[in-house]
Short mmCIF file of C-alpha atoms and ligand atoms in Angstrom, two decimals:
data_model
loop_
_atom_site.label_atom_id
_atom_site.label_comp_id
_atom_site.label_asym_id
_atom_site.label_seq_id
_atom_site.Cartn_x
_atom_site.Cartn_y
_atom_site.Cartn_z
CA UNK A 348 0.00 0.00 0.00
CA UNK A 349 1.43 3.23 -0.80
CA UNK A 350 1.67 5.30 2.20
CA UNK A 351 -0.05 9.02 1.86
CA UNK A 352 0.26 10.43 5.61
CA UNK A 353 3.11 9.49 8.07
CA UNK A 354 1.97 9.80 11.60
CA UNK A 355 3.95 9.76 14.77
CA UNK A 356 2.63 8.53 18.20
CA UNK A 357 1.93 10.65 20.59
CA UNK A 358 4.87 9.63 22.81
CA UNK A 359 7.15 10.54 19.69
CA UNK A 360 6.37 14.54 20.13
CA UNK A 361 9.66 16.19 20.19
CA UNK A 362 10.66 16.58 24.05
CA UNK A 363 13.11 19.41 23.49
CA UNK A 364 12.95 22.59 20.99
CA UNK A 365 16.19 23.11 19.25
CA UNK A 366 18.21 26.42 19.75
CA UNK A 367 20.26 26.95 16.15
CA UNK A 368 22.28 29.78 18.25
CA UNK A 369 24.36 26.46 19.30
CA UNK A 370 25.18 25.79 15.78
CA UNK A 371 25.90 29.19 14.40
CA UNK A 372 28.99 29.71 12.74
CA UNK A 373 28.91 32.93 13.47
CA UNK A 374 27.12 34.11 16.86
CA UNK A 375 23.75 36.69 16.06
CA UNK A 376 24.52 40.52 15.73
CA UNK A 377 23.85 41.42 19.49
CA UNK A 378 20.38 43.53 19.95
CA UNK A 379 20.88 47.62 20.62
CA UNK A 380 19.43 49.99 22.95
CA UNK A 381 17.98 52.75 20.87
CA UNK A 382 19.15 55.77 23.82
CA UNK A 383 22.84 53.85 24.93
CA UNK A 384 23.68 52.25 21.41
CA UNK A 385 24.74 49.20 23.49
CA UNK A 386 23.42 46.03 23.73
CA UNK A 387 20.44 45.45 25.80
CA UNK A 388 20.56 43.23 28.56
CA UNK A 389 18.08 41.12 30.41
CA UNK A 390 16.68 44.31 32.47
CA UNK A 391 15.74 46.30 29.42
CA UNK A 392 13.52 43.09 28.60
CA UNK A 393 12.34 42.29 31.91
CA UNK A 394 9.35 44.91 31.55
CA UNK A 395 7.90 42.60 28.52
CA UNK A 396 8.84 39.80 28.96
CA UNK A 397 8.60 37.03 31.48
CA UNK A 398 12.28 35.77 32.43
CA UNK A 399 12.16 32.28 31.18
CA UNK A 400 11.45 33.72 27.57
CA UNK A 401 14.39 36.38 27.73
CA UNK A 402 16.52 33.93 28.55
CA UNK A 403 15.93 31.70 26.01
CA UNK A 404 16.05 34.46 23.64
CA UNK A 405 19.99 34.76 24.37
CA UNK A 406 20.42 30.96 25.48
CA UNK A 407 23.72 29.00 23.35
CA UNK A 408 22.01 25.76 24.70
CA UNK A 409 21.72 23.68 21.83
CA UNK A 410 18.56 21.79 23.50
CA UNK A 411 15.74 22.88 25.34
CA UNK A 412 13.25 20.62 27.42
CA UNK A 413 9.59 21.22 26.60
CA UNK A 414 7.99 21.80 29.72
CA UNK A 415 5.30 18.45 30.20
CA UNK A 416 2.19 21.03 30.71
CA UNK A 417 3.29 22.05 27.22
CA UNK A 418 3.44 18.98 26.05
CA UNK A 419 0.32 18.35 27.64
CA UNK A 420 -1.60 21.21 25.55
CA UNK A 421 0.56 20.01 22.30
CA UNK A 422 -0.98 17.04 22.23
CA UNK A 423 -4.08 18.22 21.71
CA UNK A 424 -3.81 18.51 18.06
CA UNK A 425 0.13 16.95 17.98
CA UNK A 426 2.32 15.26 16.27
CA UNK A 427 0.72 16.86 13.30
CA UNK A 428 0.59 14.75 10.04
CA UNK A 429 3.47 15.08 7.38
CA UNK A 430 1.38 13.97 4.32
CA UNK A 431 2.36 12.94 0.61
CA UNK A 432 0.56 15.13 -2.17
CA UNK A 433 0.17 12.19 -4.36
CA UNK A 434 -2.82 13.49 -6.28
CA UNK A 435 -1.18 17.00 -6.43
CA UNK A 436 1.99 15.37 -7.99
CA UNK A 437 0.10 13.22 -10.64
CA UNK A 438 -2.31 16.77 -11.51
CA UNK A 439 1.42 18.71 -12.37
CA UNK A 440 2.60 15.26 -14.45
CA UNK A 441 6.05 15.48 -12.01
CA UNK A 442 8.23 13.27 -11.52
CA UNK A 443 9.00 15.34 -7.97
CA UNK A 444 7.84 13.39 -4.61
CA UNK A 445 5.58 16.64 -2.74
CA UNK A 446 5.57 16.08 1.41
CA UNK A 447 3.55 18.81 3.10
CA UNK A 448 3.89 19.28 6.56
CA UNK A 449 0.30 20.05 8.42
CA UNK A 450 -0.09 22.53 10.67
CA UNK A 451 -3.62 23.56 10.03
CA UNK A 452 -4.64 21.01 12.06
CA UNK A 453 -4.33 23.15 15.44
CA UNK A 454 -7.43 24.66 17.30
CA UNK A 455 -7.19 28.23 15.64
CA UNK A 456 -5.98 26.50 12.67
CA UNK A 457 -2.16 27.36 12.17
CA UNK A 458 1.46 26.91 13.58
CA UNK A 459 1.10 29.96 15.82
CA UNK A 460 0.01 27.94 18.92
CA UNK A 461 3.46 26.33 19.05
CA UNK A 462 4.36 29.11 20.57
CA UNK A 463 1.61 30.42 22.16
CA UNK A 464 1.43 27.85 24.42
CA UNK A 465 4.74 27.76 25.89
CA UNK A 466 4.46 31.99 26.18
CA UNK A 467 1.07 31.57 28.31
CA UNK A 468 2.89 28.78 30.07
CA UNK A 469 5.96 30.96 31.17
CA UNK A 470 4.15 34.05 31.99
CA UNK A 471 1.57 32.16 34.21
CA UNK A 472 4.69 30.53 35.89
CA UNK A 473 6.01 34.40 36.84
CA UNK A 474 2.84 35.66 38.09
CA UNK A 475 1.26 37.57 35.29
CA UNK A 476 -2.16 37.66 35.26
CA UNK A 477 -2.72 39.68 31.55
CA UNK A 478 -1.30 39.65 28.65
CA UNK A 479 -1.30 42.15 25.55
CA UNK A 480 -0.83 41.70 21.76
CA UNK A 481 -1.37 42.84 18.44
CA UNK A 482 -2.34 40.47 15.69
CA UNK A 483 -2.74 41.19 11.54
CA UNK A 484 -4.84 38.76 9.68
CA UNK A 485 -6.35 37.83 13.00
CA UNK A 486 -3.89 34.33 13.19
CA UNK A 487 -1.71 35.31 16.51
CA UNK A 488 -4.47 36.92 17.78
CA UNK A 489 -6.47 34.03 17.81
CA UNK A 490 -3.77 31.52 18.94
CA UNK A 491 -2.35 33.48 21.77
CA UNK A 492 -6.28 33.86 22.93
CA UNK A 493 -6.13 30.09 22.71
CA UNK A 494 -3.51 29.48 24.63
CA UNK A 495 -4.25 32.16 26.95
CA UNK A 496 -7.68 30.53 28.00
CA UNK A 497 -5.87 27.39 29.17
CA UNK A 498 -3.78 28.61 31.52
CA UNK A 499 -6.64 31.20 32.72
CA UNK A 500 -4.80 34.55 31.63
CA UNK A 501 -6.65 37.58 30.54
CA UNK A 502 -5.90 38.40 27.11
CA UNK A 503 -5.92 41.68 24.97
CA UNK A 504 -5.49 41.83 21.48
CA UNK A 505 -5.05 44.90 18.85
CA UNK A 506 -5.93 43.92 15.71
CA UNK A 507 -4.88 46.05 12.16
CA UNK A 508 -7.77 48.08 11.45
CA UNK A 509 -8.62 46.61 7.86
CA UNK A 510 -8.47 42.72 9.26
CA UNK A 511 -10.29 43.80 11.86
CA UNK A 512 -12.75 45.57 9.37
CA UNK A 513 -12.65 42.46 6.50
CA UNK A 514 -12.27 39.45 9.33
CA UNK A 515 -15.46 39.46 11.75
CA UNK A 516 -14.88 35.78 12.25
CA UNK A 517 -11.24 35.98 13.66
CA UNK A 518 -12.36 38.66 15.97
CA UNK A 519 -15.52 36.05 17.27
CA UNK A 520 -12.97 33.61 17.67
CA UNK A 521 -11.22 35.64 20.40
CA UNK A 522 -13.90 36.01 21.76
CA UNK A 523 -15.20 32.64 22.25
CA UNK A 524 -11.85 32.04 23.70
CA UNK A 525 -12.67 34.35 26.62
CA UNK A 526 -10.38 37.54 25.13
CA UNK A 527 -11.05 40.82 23.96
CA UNK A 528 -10.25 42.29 20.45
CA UNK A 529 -9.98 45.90 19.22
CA UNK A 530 -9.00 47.54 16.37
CA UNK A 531 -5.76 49.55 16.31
CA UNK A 532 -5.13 52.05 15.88
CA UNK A 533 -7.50 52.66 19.00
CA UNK A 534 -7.71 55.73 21.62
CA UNK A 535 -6.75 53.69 24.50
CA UNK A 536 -2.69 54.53 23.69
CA UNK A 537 -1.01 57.22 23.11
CA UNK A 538 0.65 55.43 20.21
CA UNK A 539 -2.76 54.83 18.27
CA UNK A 540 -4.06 58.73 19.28
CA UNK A 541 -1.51 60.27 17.25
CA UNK A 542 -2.26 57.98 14.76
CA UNK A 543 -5.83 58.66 14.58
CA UNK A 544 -5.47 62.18 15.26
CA UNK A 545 -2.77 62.74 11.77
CA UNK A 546 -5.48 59.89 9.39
CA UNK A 547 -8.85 59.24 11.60
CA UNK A 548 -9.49 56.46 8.19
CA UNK A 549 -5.95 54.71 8.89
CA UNK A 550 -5.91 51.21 7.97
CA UNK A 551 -3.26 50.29 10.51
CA UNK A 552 -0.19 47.95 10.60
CA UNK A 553 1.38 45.71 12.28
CA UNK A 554 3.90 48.01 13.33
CA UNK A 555 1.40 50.15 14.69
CA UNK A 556 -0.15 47.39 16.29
CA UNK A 557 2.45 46.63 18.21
CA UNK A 558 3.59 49.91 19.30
CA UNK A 559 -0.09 50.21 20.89
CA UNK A 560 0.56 46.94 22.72
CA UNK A 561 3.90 47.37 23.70
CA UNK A 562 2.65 50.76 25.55
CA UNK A 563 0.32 49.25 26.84
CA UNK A 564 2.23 46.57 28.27
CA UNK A 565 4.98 48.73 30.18
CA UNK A 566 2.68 50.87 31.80
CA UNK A 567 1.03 47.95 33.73
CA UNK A 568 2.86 46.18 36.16
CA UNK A 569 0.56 42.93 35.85
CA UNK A 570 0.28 42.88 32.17
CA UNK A 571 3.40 41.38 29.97
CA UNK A 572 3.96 41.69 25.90
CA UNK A 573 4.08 38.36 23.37
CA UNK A 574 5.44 38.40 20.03
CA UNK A 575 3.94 35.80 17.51
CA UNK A 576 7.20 35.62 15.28
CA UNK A 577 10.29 37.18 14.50
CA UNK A 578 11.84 36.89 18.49
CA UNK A 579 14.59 34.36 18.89
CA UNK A 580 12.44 32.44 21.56
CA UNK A 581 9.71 31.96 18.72
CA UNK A 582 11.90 30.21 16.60
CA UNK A 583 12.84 28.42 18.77
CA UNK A 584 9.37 26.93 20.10
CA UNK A 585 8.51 26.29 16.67
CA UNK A 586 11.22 23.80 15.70
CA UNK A 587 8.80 21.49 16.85
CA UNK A 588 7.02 21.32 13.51
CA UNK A 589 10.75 20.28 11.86
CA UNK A 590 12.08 18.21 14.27
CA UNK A 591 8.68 16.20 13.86
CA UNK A 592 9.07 16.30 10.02
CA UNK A 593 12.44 14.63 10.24
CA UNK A 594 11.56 11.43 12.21
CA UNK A 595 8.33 11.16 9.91
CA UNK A 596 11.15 11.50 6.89
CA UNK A 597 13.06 8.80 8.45
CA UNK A 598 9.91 6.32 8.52
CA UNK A 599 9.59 7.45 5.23
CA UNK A 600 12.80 6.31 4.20
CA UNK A 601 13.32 10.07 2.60
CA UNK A 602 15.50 13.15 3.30
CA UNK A 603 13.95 16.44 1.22
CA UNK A 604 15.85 17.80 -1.79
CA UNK A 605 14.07 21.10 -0.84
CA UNK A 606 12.78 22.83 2.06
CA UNK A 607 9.98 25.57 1.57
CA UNK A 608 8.23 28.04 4.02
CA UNK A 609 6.62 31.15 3.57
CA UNK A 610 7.73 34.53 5.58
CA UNK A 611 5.93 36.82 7.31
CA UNK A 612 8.34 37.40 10.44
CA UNK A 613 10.07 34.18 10.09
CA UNK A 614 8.31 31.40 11.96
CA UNK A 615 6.60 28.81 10.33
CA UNK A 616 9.28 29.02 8.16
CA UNK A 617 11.97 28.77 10.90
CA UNK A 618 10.27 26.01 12.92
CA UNK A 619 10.44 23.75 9.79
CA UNK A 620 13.65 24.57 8.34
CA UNK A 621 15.75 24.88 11.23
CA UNK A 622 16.62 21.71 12.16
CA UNK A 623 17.14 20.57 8.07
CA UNK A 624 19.25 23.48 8.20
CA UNK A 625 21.21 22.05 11.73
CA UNK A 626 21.98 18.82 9.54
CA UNK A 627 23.38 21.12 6.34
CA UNK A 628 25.69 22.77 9.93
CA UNK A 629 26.70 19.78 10.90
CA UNK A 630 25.95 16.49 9.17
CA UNK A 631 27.32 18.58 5.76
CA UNK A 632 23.60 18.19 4.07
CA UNK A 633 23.02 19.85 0.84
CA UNK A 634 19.48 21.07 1.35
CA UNK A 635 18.25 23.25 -0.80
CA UNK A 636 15.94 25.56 1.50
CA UNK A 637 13.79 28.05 0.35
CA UNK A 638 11.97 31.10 2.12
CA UNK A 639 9.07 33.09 0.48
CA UNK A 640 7.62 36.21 0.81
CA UNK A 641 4.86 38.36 -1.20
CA UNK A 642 6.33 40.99 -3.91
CA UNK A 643 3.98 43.32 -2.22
CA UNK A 644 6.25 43.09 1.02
CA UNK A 645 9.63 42.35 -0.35
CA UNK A 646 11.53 42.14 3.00
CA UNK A 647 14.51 40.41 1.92
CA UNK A 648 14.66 40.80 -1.88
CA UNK A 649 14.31 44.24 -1.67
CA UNK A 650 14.86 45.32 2.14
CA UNK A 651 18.42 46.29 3.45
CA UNK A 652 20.35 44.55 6.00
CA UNK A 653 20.42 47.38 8.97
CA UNK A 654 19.21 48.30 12.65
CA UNK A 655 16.24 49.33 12.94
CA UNK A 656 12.75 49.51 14.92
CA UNK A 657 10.33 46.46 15.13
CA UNK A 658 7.88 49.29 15.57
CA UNK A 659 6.38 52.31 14.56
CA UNK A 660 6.45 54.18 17.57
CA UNK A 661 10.79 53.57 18.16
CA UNK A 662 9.70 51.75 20.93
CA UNK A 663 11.65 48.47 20.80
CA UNK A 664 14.95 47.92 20.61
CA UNK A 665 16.99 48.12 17.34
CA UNK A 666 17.19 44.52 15.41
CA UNK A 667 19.71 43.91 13.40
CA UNK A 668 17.50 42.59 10.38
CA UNK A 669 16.04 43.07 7.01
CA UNK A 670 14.04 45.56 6.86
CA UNK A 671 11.48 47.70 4.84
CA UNK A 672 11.71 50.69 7.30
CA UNK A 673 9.52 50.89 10.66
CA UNK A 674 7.09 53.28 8.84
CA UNK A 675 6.30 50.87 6.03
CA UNK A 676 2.55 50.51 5.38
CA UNK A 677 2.17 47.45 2.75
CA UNK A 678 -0.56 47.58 -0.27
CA UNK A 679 -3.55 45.66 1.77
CA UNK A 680 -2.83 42.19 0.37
CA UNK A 681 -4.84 38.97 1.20
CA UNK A 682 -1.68 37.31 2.51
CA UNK A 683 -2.72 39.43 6.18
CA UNK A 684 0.55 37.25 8.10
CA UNK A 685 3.12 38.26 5.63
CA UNK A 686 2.91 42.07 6.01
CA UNK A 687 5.55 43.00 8.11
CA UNK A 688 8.23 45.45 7.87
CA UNK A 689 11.42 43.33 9.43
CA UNK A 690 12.31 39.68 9.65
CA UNK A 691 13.53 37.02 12.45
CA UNK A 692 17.22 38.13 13.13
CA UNK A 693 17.94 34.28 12.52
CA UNK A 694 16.65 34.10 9.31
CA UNK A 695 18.44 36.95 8.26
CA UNK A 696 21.35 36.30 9.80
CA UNK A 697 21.30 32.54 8.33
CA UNK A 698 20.46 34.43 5.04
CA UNK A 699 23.99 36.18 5.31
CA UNK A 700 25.53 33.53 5.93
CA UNK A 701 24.09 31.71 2.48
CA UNK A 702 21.93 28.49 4.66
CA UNK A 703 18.85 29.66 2.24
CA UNK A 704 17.84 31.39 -1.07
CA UNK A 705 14.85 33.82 -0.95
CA UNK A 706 12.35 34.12 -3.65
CA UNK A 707 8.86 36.42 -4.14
CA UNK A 708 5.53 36.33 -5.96
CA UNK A 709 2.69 38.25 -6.64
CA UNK A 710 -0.30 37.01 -5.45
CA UNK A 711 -2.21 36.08 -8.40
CA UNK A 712 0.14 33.15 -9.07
CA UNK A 713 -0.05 32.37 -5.53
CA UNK A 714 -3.53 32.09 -5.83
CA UNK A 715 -3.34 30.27 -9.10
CA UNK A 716 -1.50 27.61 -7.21
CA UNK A 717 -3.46 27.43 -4.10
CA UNK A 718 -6.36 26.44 -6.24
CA UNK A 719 -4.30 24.00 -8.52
CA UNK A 720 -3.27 22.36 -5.02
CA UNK A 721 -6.92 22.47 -3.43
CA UNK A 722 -8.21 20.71 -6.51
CA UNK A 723 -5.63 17.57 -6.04
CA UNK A 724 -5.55 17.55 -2.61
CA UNK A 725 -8.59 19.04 -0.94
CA UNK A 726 -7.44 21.25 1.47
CA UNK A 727 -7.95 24.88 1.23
CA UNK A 728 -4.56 26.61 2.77
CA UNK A 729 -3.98 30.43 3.74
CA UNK A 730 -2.92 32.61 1.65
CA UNK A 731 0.53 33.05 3.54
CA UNK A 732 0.38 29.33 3.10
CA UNK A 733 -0.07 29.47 -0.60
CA UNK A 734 2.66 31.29 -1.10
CA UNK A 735 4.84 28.27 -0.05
CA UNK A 736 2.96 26.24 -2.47
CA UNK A 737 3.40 28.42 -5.86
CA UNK A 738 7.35 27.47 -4.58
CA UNK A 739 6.52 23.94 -4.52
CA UNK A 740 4.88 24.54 -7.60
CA UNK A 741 7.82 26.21 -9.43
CA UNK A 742 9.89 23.56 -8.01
CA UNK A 743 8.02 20.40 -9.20
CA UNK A 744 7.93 21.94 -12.41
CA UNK A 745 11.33 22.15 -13.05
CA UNK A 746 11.41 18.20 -12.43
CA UNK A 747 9.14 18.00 -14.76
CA UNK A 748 11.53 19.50 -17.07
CA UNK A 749 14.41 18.03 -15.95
CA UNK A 750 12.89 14.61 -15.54
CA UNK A 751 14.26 14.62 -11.68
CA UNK A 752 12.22 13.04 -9.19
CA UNK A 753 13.08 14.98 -6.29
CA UNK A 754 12.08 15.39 -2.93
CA UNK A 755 10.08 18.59 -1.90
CA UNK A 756 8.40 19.73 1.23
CA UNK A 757 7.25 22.59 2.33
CA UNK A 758 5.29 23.41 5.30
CA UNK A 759 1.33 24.01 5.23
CA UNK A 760 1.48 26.71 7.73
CA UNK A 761 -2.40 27.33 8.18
CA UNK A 762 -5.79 26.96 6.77
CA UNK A 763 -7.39 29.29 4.75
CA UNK A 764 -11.19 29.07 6.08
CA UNK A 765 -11.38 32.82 7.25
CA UNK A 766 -9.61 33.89 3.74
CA UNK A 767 -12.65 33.13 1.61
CA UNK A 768 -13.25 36.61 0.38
CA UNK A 769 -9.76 36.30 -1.22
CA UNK A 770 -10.74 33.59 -3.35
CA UNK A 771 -13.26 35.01 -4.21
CA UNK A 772 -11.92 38.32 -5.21
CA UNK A 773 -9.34 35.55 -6.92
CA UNK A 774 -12.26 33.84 -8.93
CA UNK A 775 -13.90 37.14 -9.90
CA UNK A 776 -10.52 38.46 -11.07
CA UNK A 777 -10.46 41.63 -8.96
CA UNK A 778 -6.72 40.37 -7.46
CA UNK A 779 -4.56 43.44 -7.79
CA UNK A 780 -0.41 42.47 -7.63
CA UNK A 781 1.49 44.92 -6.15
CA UNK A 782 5.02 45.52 -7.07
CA UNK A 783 7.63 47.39 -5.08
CA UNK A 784 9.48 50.14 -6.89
CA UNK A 785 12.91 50.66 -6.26
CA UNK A 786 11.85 54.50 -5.91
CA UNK A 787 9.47 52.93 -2.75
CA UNK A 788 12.18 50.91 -1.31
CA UNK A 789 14.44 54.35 -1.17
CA UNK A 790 11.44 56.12 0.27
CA UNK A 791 10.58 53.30 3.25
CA UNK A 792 13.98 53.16 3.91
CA UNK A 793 14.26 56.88 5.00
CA UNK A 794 13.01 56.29 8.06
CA UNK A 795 15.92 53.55 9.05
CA UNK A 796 17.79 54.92 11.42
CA UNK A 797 22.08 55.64 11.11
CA UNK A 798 23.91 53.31 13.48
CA UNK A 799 26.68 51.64 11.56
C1 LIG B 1187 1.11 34.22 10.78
C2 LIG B 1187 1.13 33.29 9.66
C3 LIG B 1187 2.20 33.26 8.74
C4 LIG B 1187 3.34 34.25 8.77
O1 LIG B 1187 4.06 34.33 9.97
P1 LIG B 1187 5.49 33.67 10.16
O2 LIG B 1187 5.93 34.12 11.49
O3 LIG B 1187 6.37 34.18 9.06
O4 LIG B 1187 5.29 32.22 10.07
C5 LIG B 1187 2.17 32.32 7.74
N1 LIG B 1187 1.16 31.46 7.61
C6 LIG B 1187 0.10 31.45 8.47
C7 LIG B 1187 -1.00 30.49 8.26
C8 LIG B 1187 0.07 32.36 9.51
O5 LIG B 1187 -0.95 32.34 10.37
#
């Protein structure tokens, strides 16, 4: 019988996360304080962020034990199925072998809760008894809500104005998970005030987002900050989703040719192709990894490599990362998740240091693929998600061509149940593709600031 989904026991759910810092050739650009211009410390984080999380942020452990209430609340919808797209594969006539790794299988429906959980987990362990966010597309917002309801912590998120607006159902969601969801920018900072007060019709970002929540955070002694992606601690929790894929390649009796994941801040694509890209560190694999992002939000094809903000506001401190500028506002693409400004500091640092190629699409071929892949195989994935299939896409094609049969997996990082009103604007053929000018890039980048 040939096999279409590999499943792992239970038992068999990765015990540790791994920590890539370990295996880094070169250690990550430290992180600056934007009033010293030295690096931060622990104390500068401490208002944010629980102490188990900043410490893993900066840990050189190579392993790091899963807590077992983690593992408890992981198992819930874990190990998650790597599947074979055998229909998919005989629909594009390729000789390629497509694995897709399924993370819409979680509660809110994507990988975010990876990391959701163990956040909840660590702040309940230090006392906090609220917890702030922002969310785009309504994903994080929905997952942190999630996991916040488990381990009975109040939960506030700030959503971008236009999902907020186009995404009722994400909103309800929250809601049914006992937290409450507003649209930024809001009145309640001073962050989304002077927002509101310079464009009342402002369709919001993520950056603005999170400079709301991040003000919000500080000035409440109970109340701590979570990050969905981009943070080295997010990465980190993530690697589950990899470290599963390669046992479940093992029973296969496969290793991938290719690794795909799309990019929004980094961490889908992180927690699946970190540990592939561990064995290319130190097993010498030649993995061929891939990270995509939208042309409409070109963060590492056409960002710089520089210091700057992860927020509007200056707020945080200065990443060393690609970046778009902290005042970018992106075209309001379907692909909510993928709209951000910056980029995991791993990612780009791994980027640097040539572990992965980058490539971008417009979304009308994304689309186009999305559908080609929902006809074969069912499934209906997110846009973000799509974007990692057009990849797979490009990829089996060029077996097709070449007659090679190889292996190909990317990661299904969500469903896309709460994007129909993409399709549809797909189907009726009212997709607009943005492209970034070179004259935009110059103009976001203004607002980078001079450190080096
Ligand atoms: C949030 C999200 C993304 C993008 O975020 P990353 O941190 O880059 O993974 C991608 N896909 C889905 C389904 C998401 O919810």
């Amino acid at each position: 019988m040939a096999v279409t989904k590999i499943f792992l026991n239970e038992s068999e759910i990765p015990q540790q996360w791994y920590n890539i810092q370990a295996d880094l050739p070169v250690p990550l650009p430290p992180v600056i304080h934007p009033g010293t211009k030295e690096p931060i410390g622990p104390d500068d984080l401490a208002p944010l962020f629980p102490m188990a999380l900043i410490g893993q942020e900066v840990s050189q452990e190579r392993y790091i034990d899963i807590p077992e209430e983690v593992l408890g609340v992981y198992r819930l919808w874990r190990p998650t199925p790597l599947v074979r797209a055998r229909r998919w594969e005989k629909a594009l006539d390729t000789p390629a072998k497509i694995y897709y790794k399924q993370e819409g299988v979680s509660p809110p429906g994507s990988h975010k809760p990876n990391t959701a959980v163990p956040q909840a987990y660590y702040n309940k362990q230090e006392g906090v008894k609220r917890i702030i966010t922002e969310t785009g597309a309504g994903q994080w917002g929905s997952a942190l809500s999630f996991a916040c309801n488990l381990f009975d912590i109040e939960c506030k998120v700030y959503m971008v104005r236009i999902s907020y607006d186009q995404k009722p159902y994400r909103r309800l969601m929250m809601e049914t998970w006992g937290a409450q969801c507003l649209p930024s920018p809001s009145r309640e900072t001073e962050a989304g005030r002077r927002i509101l007060d310079a464009d009342p019709d402002s369709p919001g970002s993520l950056g603005i987002a999170i400079s709301e929540a991040v003000e919000e955070a500080v000035k409440r002694e109970d109340t701590k900050y979570s990050l969905g992606s981009v943070l080295n601690h997010v990465m980190l929790h993530q690697t589950v989703i990899g470290l599963e894929s390669i046992k479940q390649f093992e029973m296969a009796g496969e290793y991938p040719d290719v690794v795909i994941g799309c990019v929004g801040g980094g961490s889908n694509f992180a927690g699946f192709a970190l540990p592939f890209i561990r064995d290319k560190l130190t097993d010498g694999r030649d993995t061929k990894i891939l990270a995509v992002e939208p042309t409409a939000c070109p963060t590492m094809t056409k960002g710089l490599y520089r210091y700057d903000f992860g927020d509007t506001a200056c707020t945080t401190p200065l990443i060393k990362m690609y970046t778009l500028g902290h005042d970018f506002v992106p075209a309001p693409i379907h692909a909510g998740g993928l709209r951000y400004h910056g980029m995991s500091p791993i990612v780009c640092h791994l980027y640097e240091l040539g572990q992965l190629d980058v490539v971008a699409y417009p979304q009308t071929p994304v689309f186009d693929a999305a559908v080609s892949f929902a006809r074969a195989e069912g499934f209906l994935p997110a846009p973000e998600t799509a974007h990692a299939i057009k990849t797979a896409f490009d990829e089996a094609m060029r077996c097709r061509e070449s007659g090679e049969a190889k292996v190909i997996a990317f990661n299904y990082s969500g469903h896309g149940h709460f994007d129909m009103g993409a399709y549809e604007r797909y189907f009726n053929g009212d997709m607009v593709d943005h492209d970034f000018s070179q004259e935009e890039v110059d103009e976001a980048m203004r607002s980078v600031p001079v450190l080096e």
